Amino acid sequence: MGQLDTRKFQMVYSGFDHDFSDKLSLNVELQFYHEIFYGRNYSFNQAVFDSLVNAGRDPIQKIQSDEIYDYFTDIYSQQSSSGSKRYVANAQLNYTISKSTKLIGGYVFNMLDILGLALSNKIQNPPFNETRSVDNRMRMPFFRQMKNSAFVQIQKNLFNEKLSVTLGGRFDYHEYFESVFTFRGGLVYHPLKNTHLKLLVGEAFREPNIFEMGAQTDEINLDLKPAKIITYEIGISQSISDYLSIKVNTYSNFVSNQIVPEGTLRFTNSTEQKHSAGIESQILANSGMFQTDIAHTYAYTGKENYAGQDINNLGIYTHRLSGGITAGITKHIFINTRVNYYNKMYAKHGNPVLNQIIEIPAFTKINATLSFRHIVLSGVELNTTVTVKNLLNGTFYMPNVRTGGPKQFLQPGRQFVARIMFSF
């Protein structure tokens, strides 16, 4: 008898591409996400037990299963609500200034409308109040957050396309947090016919979510700042023949203002800078209607002393192996299978009050995709894909991005994703 959580998730995606001329094109994408979450947990409550004893229960008798269901069940649910939602709209213009220079600019609107949870000890599907109010824990005003973003990027080829330079910037305005400007730049050097060397540097950030802001506390923490990350990457890609190529990338990340727990429910920004690094390698091969690749990722975050132990890569999967094969059934129908293996990991307990280390076992996840490409019907070109994630319905564990420990320990279930694109 343990905790059981259920998450029902849907995503609807649509996009539009239009070429105004040989130099100018537009891409528009709309995305809608919908989620309903519910679950139950069982926890002992001394006050409830004392009331049962006062009502005549034998205090020595072992607690029975029916008593656990009746008196010690914590039910949390969004089933009686319309669910949490996310709306994303993206517009991007692509302009070719000259043969060697390209310019990209765009705008992104992002709105999250997250709901809290209705709580009960008795009702399996407790009623939900969707009134937006500071007094309503199920839907406080800051649960809805809007962000507007603008970005621009220019790419210039130099020295007969031996060198490519990319510079870009992005400005994000969030209604609850300070505005953030991020930069990215890169150099791609093409010294030989089949060799590419690249050097990239980029900035990114992560805003606090509503739970880190205090959705479950009596005090809303609007002083939290977004966590910032700077990434440096060096890579090489080498084509050995028309059928075989190799890619190797190494990266180094520096994270500041990391959002860390002060207790079970309250979070703050860390003053420490966290460093991580890794190597990603991939071998790609193709022959006729078959394409395959094998990849390995190694990550390292250093040694951390926790619960009286010195542990490397606490809360991080050190090794990940991935392999995939794509087969052409016909010239229009393709099937892809990908296997992902994650090695054993040690993580902090999801509750920061508990100074414990949990061993998360290794797991393998298989995804399969069926694609229909370049099918023409009445002058309209059709491309569609259907993907099944976690094909074998295996169970695996996911680390909590906030504390480094398991967020929602067991993560079973398949995902079905479909996408269709029309060109006319």
Coordinates of C-alpha atoms in Angstrom, one line a residue:
M1 CA 0.0 0.0 0.0
G2 CA 1.8 3.1 -1.2
Q3 CA 1.5 6.4 -3.0
L4 CA -0.2 6.3 -6.4
D5 CA -0.2 9.3 -8.7
T6 CA -1.9 9.6 -12.1
R7 CA -1.2 12.3 -14.8
K8 CA -3.4 12.7 -17.9
F9 CA -1.6 14.8 -20.4
Q10 CA -2.6 16.1 -23.9
M11 CA -0.8 18.3 -26.4
V12 CA -2.2 19.9 -29.5
Y13 CA 0.2 21.4 -32.1
S14 CA -0.4 23.3 -35.3
G15 CA 2.0 25.2 -37.6
F16 CA 2.1 27.3 -40.7
D17 CA 4.9 28.0 -43.2
H18 CA 4.8 30.6 -46.0
D19 CA 7.4 31.8 -48.4
F20 CA 6.9 35.4 -49.4
S21 CA 9.8 35.3 -51.8
D22 CA 13.1 33.5 -52.3
K23 CA 14.6 35.6 -49.5
L24 CA 11.8 36.0 -47.0
S25 CA 9.7 33.2 -45.2
L26 CA 7.5 33.0 -42.2
N27 CA 6.9 30.2 -39.7
V28 CA 4.0 30.3 -37.2
E29 CA 3.5 27.6 -34.5
L30 CA 0.7 27.2 -31.9
Q31 CA 0.8 24.8 -29.0
F32 CA -1.7 23.9 -26.4
Y33 CA -1.0 21.6 -23.4
H34 CA -3.6 20.2 -21.0
E35 CA -3.0 18.2 -17.8
I36 CA -5.1 16.7 -15.0
F37 CA -3.3 15.3 -12.0
Y38 CA -4.6 13.3 -9.1
G39 CA -3.4 10.7 -6.6
R40 CA -3.4 9.4 -3.1
N41 CA -1.0 8.8 -0.3
Y42 CA -1.3 7.1 3.1
S43 CA 0.2 8.7 6.2
F44 CA -0.3 8.1 10.0
N45 CA -1.9 11.0 11.9
Q46 CA -1.5 10.7 15.7
A47 CA -4.5 13.1 16.4
V48 CA -6.8 10.9 14.2
F49 CA -5.6 7.8 15.9
D50 CA -6.1 9.3 19.4
S51 CA -9.7 10.2 18.4
L52 CA -10.3 6.6 17.4
V53 CA -8.9 5.3 20.7
N54 CA -11.1 7.8 22.6
A55 CA -14.1 6.4 20.6
G56 CA -13.3 2.9 21.9
R57 CA -10.6 1.5 19.6
D58 CA -8.1 -0.9 21.1
P59 CA -4.8 1.1 21.0
I60 CA -2.7 -2.1 20.9
Q61 CA -4.5 -3.7 17.9
K62 CA -2.7 -3.4 14.6
I63 CA -4.2 -0.8 12.2
Q64 CA -6.2 -2.6 9.6
S65 CA -6.4 -2.0 5.9
D66 CA -9.9 -0.7 6.0
E67 CA -8.9 1.8 8.7
I68 CA -6.1 3.1 6.6
Y69 CA -8.5 3.7 3.7
D70 CA -11.1 5.3 6.0
Y71 CA -8.9 7.5 8.3
F72 CA -5.3 7.8 7.0
T73 CA -5.7 8.4 3.3
D74 CA -4.7 11.7 1.8
I75 CA -6.5 12.4 -1.5
Y76 CA -5.4 15.2 -3.8
S77 CA -7.0 15.7 -7.1
Q78 CA -7.8 18.0 -10.1
Q79 CA -10.4 15.6 -11.6
S80 CA -13.3 17.9 -10.9
S81 CA -11.5 20.8 -12.6
S82 CA -10.9 21.9 -16.1
G83 CA -7.2 21.1 -15.7
S84 CA -3.9 23.0 -15.9
K85 CA -3.2 24.6 -19.3
R86 CA -0.3 26.1 -21.3
Y87 CA -0.6 28.2 -24.4
V88 CA 2.4 28.9 -26.6
A89 CA 2.5 31.0 -29.8
N90 CA 5.7 31.4 -31.9
A91 CA 6.3 33.5 -35.0
Q92 CA 9.6 33.5 -36.8
L93 CA 10.8 35.4 -39.9
N94 CA 13.7 34.1 -41.9
Y95 CA 15.4 36.6 -44.2
T96 CA 18.3 35.9 -46.6
I97 CA 20.3 39.2 -46.8
S98 CA 22.8 37.8 -49.2
K99 CA 24.2 34.5 -50.3
S100 CA 26.5 34.4 -47.2
T101 CA 24.3 36.2 -44.7
K102 CA 21.0 35.1 -43.1
L103 CA 18.9 36.9 -40.4
I104 CA 16.3 35.3 -38.1
G105 CA 13.9 37.2 -35.8
G106 CA 10.8 36.3 -33.9
Y107 CA 8.4 36.5 -31.0
V108 CA 7.1 34.0 -28.5
F109 CA 4.1 34.2 -26.2
N110 CA 3.9 31.7 -23.4
M111 CA 1.1 31.5 -20.8
L112 CA 0.9 29.0 -18.0
D113 CA -2.4 28.5 -16.1
I114 CA -1.6 26.0 -13.4
L115 CA -4.2 24.7 -10.9
G116 CA -3.5 23.5 -7.4
L117 CA -5.1 20.5 -5.8
A118 CA -8.3 19.7 -4.0
L119 CA -7.6 17.8 -0.8
S120 CA -9.7 15.3 1.1
N121 CA -9.5 12.4 3.5
K122 CA -12.8 10.8 2.4
I123 CA -14.0 11.9 -1.0
Q124 CA -12.3 10.1 -3.9
N125 CA -13.0 13.0 -6.3
P126 CA -13.2 16.2 -4.1
P127 CA -14.9 19.3 -5.5
F128 CA -12.7 21.9 -7.1
N129 CA -13.0 25.7 -6.8
E130 CA -11.6 27.4 -9.9
T131 CA -12.2 31.0 -8.7
R132 CA -9.1 33.0 -9.1
S133 CA -8.4 34.5 -5.7
V134 CA -5.6 35.1 -3.1
D135 CA -7.8 33.2 -0.6
N136 CA -8.2 30.1 -2.9
R137 CA -5.3 27.6 -2.6
M138 CA -6.6 25.8 -5.7
R139 CA -6.2 28.9 -8.0
M140 CA -4.2 31.8 -6.6
P141 CA -3.5 34.7 -9.0
F142 CA 0.2 33.9 -9.4
F143 CA -0.7 30.4 -10.6
R144 CA -1.3 32.1 -14.0
Q145 CA 1.9 33.5 -15.5
M146 CA 2.6 35.1 -18.8
K147 CA 5.9 35.7 -20.6
N148 CA 6.7 37.6 -23.8
S149 CA 10.0 36.9 -25.6
A150 CA 11.7 38.4 -28.7
F151 CA 14.8 36.9 -30.3
V152 CA 17.2 37.7 -33.2
Q153 CA 20.0 35.8 -34.8
I154 CA 22.4 36.5 -37.7
Q155 CA 24.6 33.9 -39.5
K156 CA 27.5 34.9 -41.7
N157 CA 29.6 32.7 -43.9
L158 CA 33.2 33.8 -44.5
F159 CA 36.3 32.7 -46.5
N160 CA 34.4 30.8 -49.2
E161 CA 32.2 29.2 -46.5
K162 CA 35.2 27.8 -44.6
L163 CA 34.0 29.6 -41.5
S164 CA 30.5 30.3 -40.3
V165 CA 29.8 32.8 -37.5
T166 CA 26.5 33.0 -35.6
L167 CA 25.4 35.7 -33.1
G168 CA 22.1 35.8 -31.4
G169 CA 20.2 37.3 -28.5
R170 CA 16.9 36.8 -26.7
F171 CA 14.9 39.1 -24.4
D172 CA 12.3 37.6 -22.0
Y173 CA 9.8 39.6 -20.0
H174 CA 8.0 37.7 -17.3
E175 CA 5.2 39.3 -15.3
Y176 CA 6.6 38.1 -12.0
F177 CA 10.3 38.1 -12.4
E178 CA 13.0 40.4 -13.7
S179 CA 13.6 40.6 -17.4
V180 CA 16.3 38.3 -18.7
F181 CA 18.6 38.9 -21.7
T182 CA 20.5 35.8 -23.0
F183 CA 23.2 35.6 -25.6
R184 CA 24.4 32.8 -27.9
G185 CA 27.3 32.7 -30.4
G186 CA 29.1 30.1 -32.4
L187 CA 31.9 29.4 -34.8
V188 CA 31.8 26.5 -37.3
Y189 CA 35.1 25.9 -39.1
H190 CA 35.2 23.7 -42.2
P191 CA 39.0 23.0 -42.8
L192 CA 38.6 19.9 -44.9
K193 CA 35.8 18.6 -47.2
N194 CA 34.4 16.1 -44.6
T195 CA 35.5 17.8 -41.4
H196 CA 33.6 20.4 -39.3
L197 CA 34.8 22.0 -36.0
K198 CA 32.5 24.0 -33.9
L199 CA 32.7 26.3 -30.8
L200 CA 29.5 27.4 -29.1
V201 CA 28.7 29.6 -26.1
G202 CA 25.2 30.2 -24.9
E203 CA 23.2 31.4 -21.9
A204 CA 19.9 30.1 -20.6
F205 CA 17.7 30.4 -17.5
R206 CA 14.9 28.6 -15.6
E207 CA 12.2 30.6 -13.8
P208 CA 10.8 29.3 -10.4
N209 CA 7.6 27.3 -10.7
I210 CA 4.6 28.0 -8.6
F211 CA 5.5 25.4 -6.0
E212 CA 8.9 27.0 -5.5
M213 CA 7.2 30.4 -5.2
G214 CA 5.0 29.1 -2.3
A215 CA 1.9 27.5 -3.7
Q216 CA 1.8 25.3 -0.6
T217 CA 2.9 27.8 2.0
D218 CA 1.3 30.8 3.8
E219 CA 3.9 33.2 2.3
I220 CA 4.4 33.8 -1.4
N221 CA 8.1 34.2 -2.2
L222 CA 8.3 36.7 -5.1
D223 CA 12.0 37.4 -4.3
L224 CA 13.2 34.2 -6.1
K225 CA 15.2 34.9 -9.2
P226 CA 15.6 32.7 -12.3
A227 CA 18.4 30.2 -12.2
K228 CA 21.0 31.1 -14.9
I229 CA 23.3 28.8 -16.9
I230 CA 26.2 29.4 -19.2
T231 CA 27.2 26.6 -21.6
Y232 CA 30.5 26.2 -23.5
E233 CA 30.6 23.5 -26.2
I234 CA 33.4 22.2 -28.5
G235 CA 32.6 19.6 -31.1
I236 CA 33.9 17.8 -34.2
S237 CA 32.1 15.9 -36.9
Q238 CA 33.9 13.8 -39.4
S239 CA 32.5 12.0 -42.5
I240 CA 34.5 8.9 -43.1
S241 CA 32.6 7.9 -46.2
D242 CA 29.2 8.4 -47.8
Y243 CA 27.9 5.8 -45.4
L244 CA 29.6 6.5 -42.1
S245 CA 30.2 9.6 -39.9
I246 CA 31.3 10.4 -36.4
K247 CA 30.3 13.3 -34.0
V248 CA 32.0 14.1 -30.7
N249 CA 31.0 17.1 -28.5
T250 CA 32.2 18.1 -25.1
Y251 CA 30.4 20.7 -23.0
S252 CA 30.8 22.6 -19.7
N253 CA 28.0 24.2 -17.8
F254 CA 28.1 26.8 -15.0
V255 CA 24.9 27.4 -13.1
S256 CA 24.3 30.3 -10.8
N257 CA 21.2 31.4 -8.7
Q258 CA 20.3 27.8 -8.5
I259 CA 16.9 27.3 -6.9
V260 CA 17.4 25.1 -3.8
P261 CA 15.1 24.1 -0.9
E262 CA 15.4 25.8 2.5
G263 CA 13.0 23.3 4.0
T264 CA 10.2 21.0 2.8
L265 CA 8.2 23.8 1.1
R266 CA 10.3 26.9 0.9
F267 CA 13.0 27.6 -1.7
T268 CA 15.7 30.2 -2.1
N269 CA 18.5 31.1 -4.6
S270 CA 21.9 29.5 -3.9
T271 CA 24.9 31.7 -3.7
E272 CA 27.1 28.9 -4.9
Q273 CA 28.0 28.3 -8.6
K274 CA 27.5 24.7 -9.7
H275 CA 29.7 23.2 -12.5
S276 CA 29.0 20.2 -14.7
A277 CA 30.6 18.8 -17.8
G278 CA 30.3 15.9 -20.2
I279 CA 31.1 14.3 -23.5
E280 CA 28.6 13.2 -26.2
S281 CA 29.6 10.9 -29.0
Q282 CA 27.7 9.5 -31.9
I283 CA 28.3 7.1 -34.8
L284 CA 25.9 7.3 -37.8
A285 CA 25.7 4.9 -40.7
N286 CA 23.4 4.5 -43.6
S287 CA 22.9 2.0 -46.4
G288 CA 20.1 2.1 -48.9
M289 CA 16.8 2.4 -47.1
F290 CA 18.4 1.8 -43.6
Q291 CA 19.9 4.4 -41.3
T292 CA 21.3 3.6 -37.8
D293 CA 23.2 5.4 -35.0
I294 CA 24.7 4.6 -31.7
A295 CA 25.3 7.3 -29.1
H296 CA 26.9 7.6 -25.7
T297 CA 26.6 10.4 -23.2
Y298 CA 28.9 10.8 -20.1
A299 CA 28.1 13.5 -17.5
Y300 CA 30.1 14.6 -14.5
T301 CA 29.0 17.1 -11.7
G302 CA 31.8 16.3 -9.2
K303 CA 31.8 14.9 -5.7
E304 CA 29.3 15.9 -3.1
N305 CA 29.2 15.0 0.6
Y306 CA 25.7 14.1 1.7
A307 CA 24.4 11.9 4.5
G308 CA 27.9 11.2 5.6
Q309 CA 29.1 9.9 2.2
D310 CA 31.2 11.3 -0.6
I311 CA 29.3 10.6 -3.9
N312 CA 30.1 11.5 -7.5
N313 CA 27.3 12.7 -9.7
L314 CA 24.6 12.7 -7.0
G315 CA 21.3 13.0 -8.7
I316 CA 22.8 12.6 -12.2
Y317 CA 22.8 9.7 -14.6
T318 CA 26.5 9.3 -15.4
H319 CA 26.1 7.2 -18.5
R320 CA 23.4 7.0 -21.1
L321 CA 23.5 4.7 -24.2
S322 CA 21.2 5.2 -27.1
G323 CA 20.8 3.3 -30.3
G324 CA 18.3 3.7 -33.2
I325 CA 17.5 2.3 -36.6
T326 CA 15.3 3.7 -39.3
A327 CA 14.0 1.4 -42.1
G328 CA 12.3 2.4 -45.2
I329 CA 9.3 0.1 -45.8
T330 CA 8.5 1.9 -49.1
K331 CA 9.7 5.2 -50.5
H332 CA 6.9 6.9 -48.4
I333 CA 6.7 4.8 -45.3
F334 CA 9.4 4.5 -42.6
I335 CA 9.6 3.0 -39.2
N336 CA 12.1 4.0 -36.5
T337 CA 13.0 2.2 -33.2
R338 CA 15.1 3.8 -30.5
V339 CA 16.5 2.2 -27.3
N340 CA 17.7 4.4 -24.4
Y341 CA 19.6 2.9 -21.5
Y342 CA 20.3 4.9 -18.3
N343 CA 22.7 3.5 -15.7
K344 CA 22.1 3.3 -11.9
M345 CA 22.0 6.5 -10.1
Y346 CA 22.2 7.7 -6.4
A347 CA 20.0 10.7 -5.5
K348 CA 18.9 12.7 -2.5
H349 CA 15.5 11.9 -1.0
G350 CA 12.7 13.9 -2.5
N351 CA 11.9 15.4 0.9
P352 CA 14.9 17.6 1.9
V353 CA 14.1 17.1 5.6
L354 CA 15.1 13.5 5.2
N355 CA 18.9 13.2 5.0
Q356 CA 18.9 10.0 3.0
I357 CA 20.4 8.7 -0.2
I358 CA 18.2 6.6 -2.6
E359 CA 19.5 4.2 -5.2
I360 CA 17.6 4.5 -8.5
P361 CA 18.1 1.4 -10.6
A362 CA 19.2 1.4 -14.2
F363 CA 16.4 1.2 -16.8
T364 CA 15.8 0.9 -20.5
K365 CA 13.1 2.7 -22.5
I366 CA 12.1 1.9 -26.1
N367 CA 10.4 4.3 -28.4
A368 CA 8.9 3.5 -31.9
T369 CA 7.8 5.9 -34.6
L370 CA 5.9 5.3 -37.8
S371 CA 6.3 8.0 -40.5
F372 CA 4.5 8.7 -43.8
R373 CA 6.5 11.2 -45.9
H374 CA 5.8 13.2 -49.0
I375 CA 2.4 11.7 -49.8
V376 CA 0.6 13.8 -52.3
L377 CA -3.2 14.0 -52.3
S378 CA -5.0 16.3 -54.7
G379 CA -2.0 18.6 -54.9
V380 CA -1.4 18.7 -51.2
E381 CA 1.7 17.1 -49.7
L382 CA 1.1 15.2 -46.5
N383 CA 3.7 14.3 -43.8
T384 CA 2.7 12.5 -40.6
T385 CA 4.3 10.7 -37.7
V386 CA 2.9 8.5 -34.9
T387 CA 5.2 7.8 -32.0
V388 CA 4.8 5.5 -29.0
K389 CA 7.1 6.4 -26.1
N390 CA 8.0 3.7 -23.6
L391 CA 6.7 1.0 -26.0
L392 CA 7.1 -1.9 -23.5
N393 CA 5.4 0.0 -20.8
G394 CA 8.4 -0.3 -18.5
T395 CA 8.7 1.5 -15.2
F396 CA 11.5 3.9 -14.4
Y397 CA 12.4 6.7 -11.9
M398 CA 12.9 10.3 -12.6
P399 CA 15.1 12.7 -10.5
N400 CA 13.6 15.8 -9.2
V401 CA 15.0 18.9 -10.9
R402 CA 14.5 20.9 -7.7
T403 CA 16.1 18.8 -5.1
G404 CA 18.1 16.2 -7.0
G405 CA 16.0 13.4 -5.5
P406 CA 13.0 11.5 -6.9
K407 CA 10.0 13.8 -7.6
Q408 CA 7.4 11.3 -8.2
F409 CA 9.2 8.1 -7.7
L410 CA 7.6 5.7 -10.1
Q411 CA 7.0 6.8 -13.7
P412 CA 5.2 4.1 -15.6
G413 CA 3.0 4.3 -18.7
R414 CA 3.2 4.8 -22.4
Q415 CA 2.9 8.1 -24.3
F416 CA 1.2 8.4 -27.8
V417 CA 2.3 11.4 -29.9
A418 CA 0.9 12.1 -33.4
R419 CA 1.9 14.9 -35.8
I420 CA 0.6 15.8 -39.2
M421 CA 1.8 18.5 -41.6
F422 CA 0.3 19.7 -44.9
S423 CA 2.2 21.5 -47.6
F424 CA 0.4 23.3 -50.4

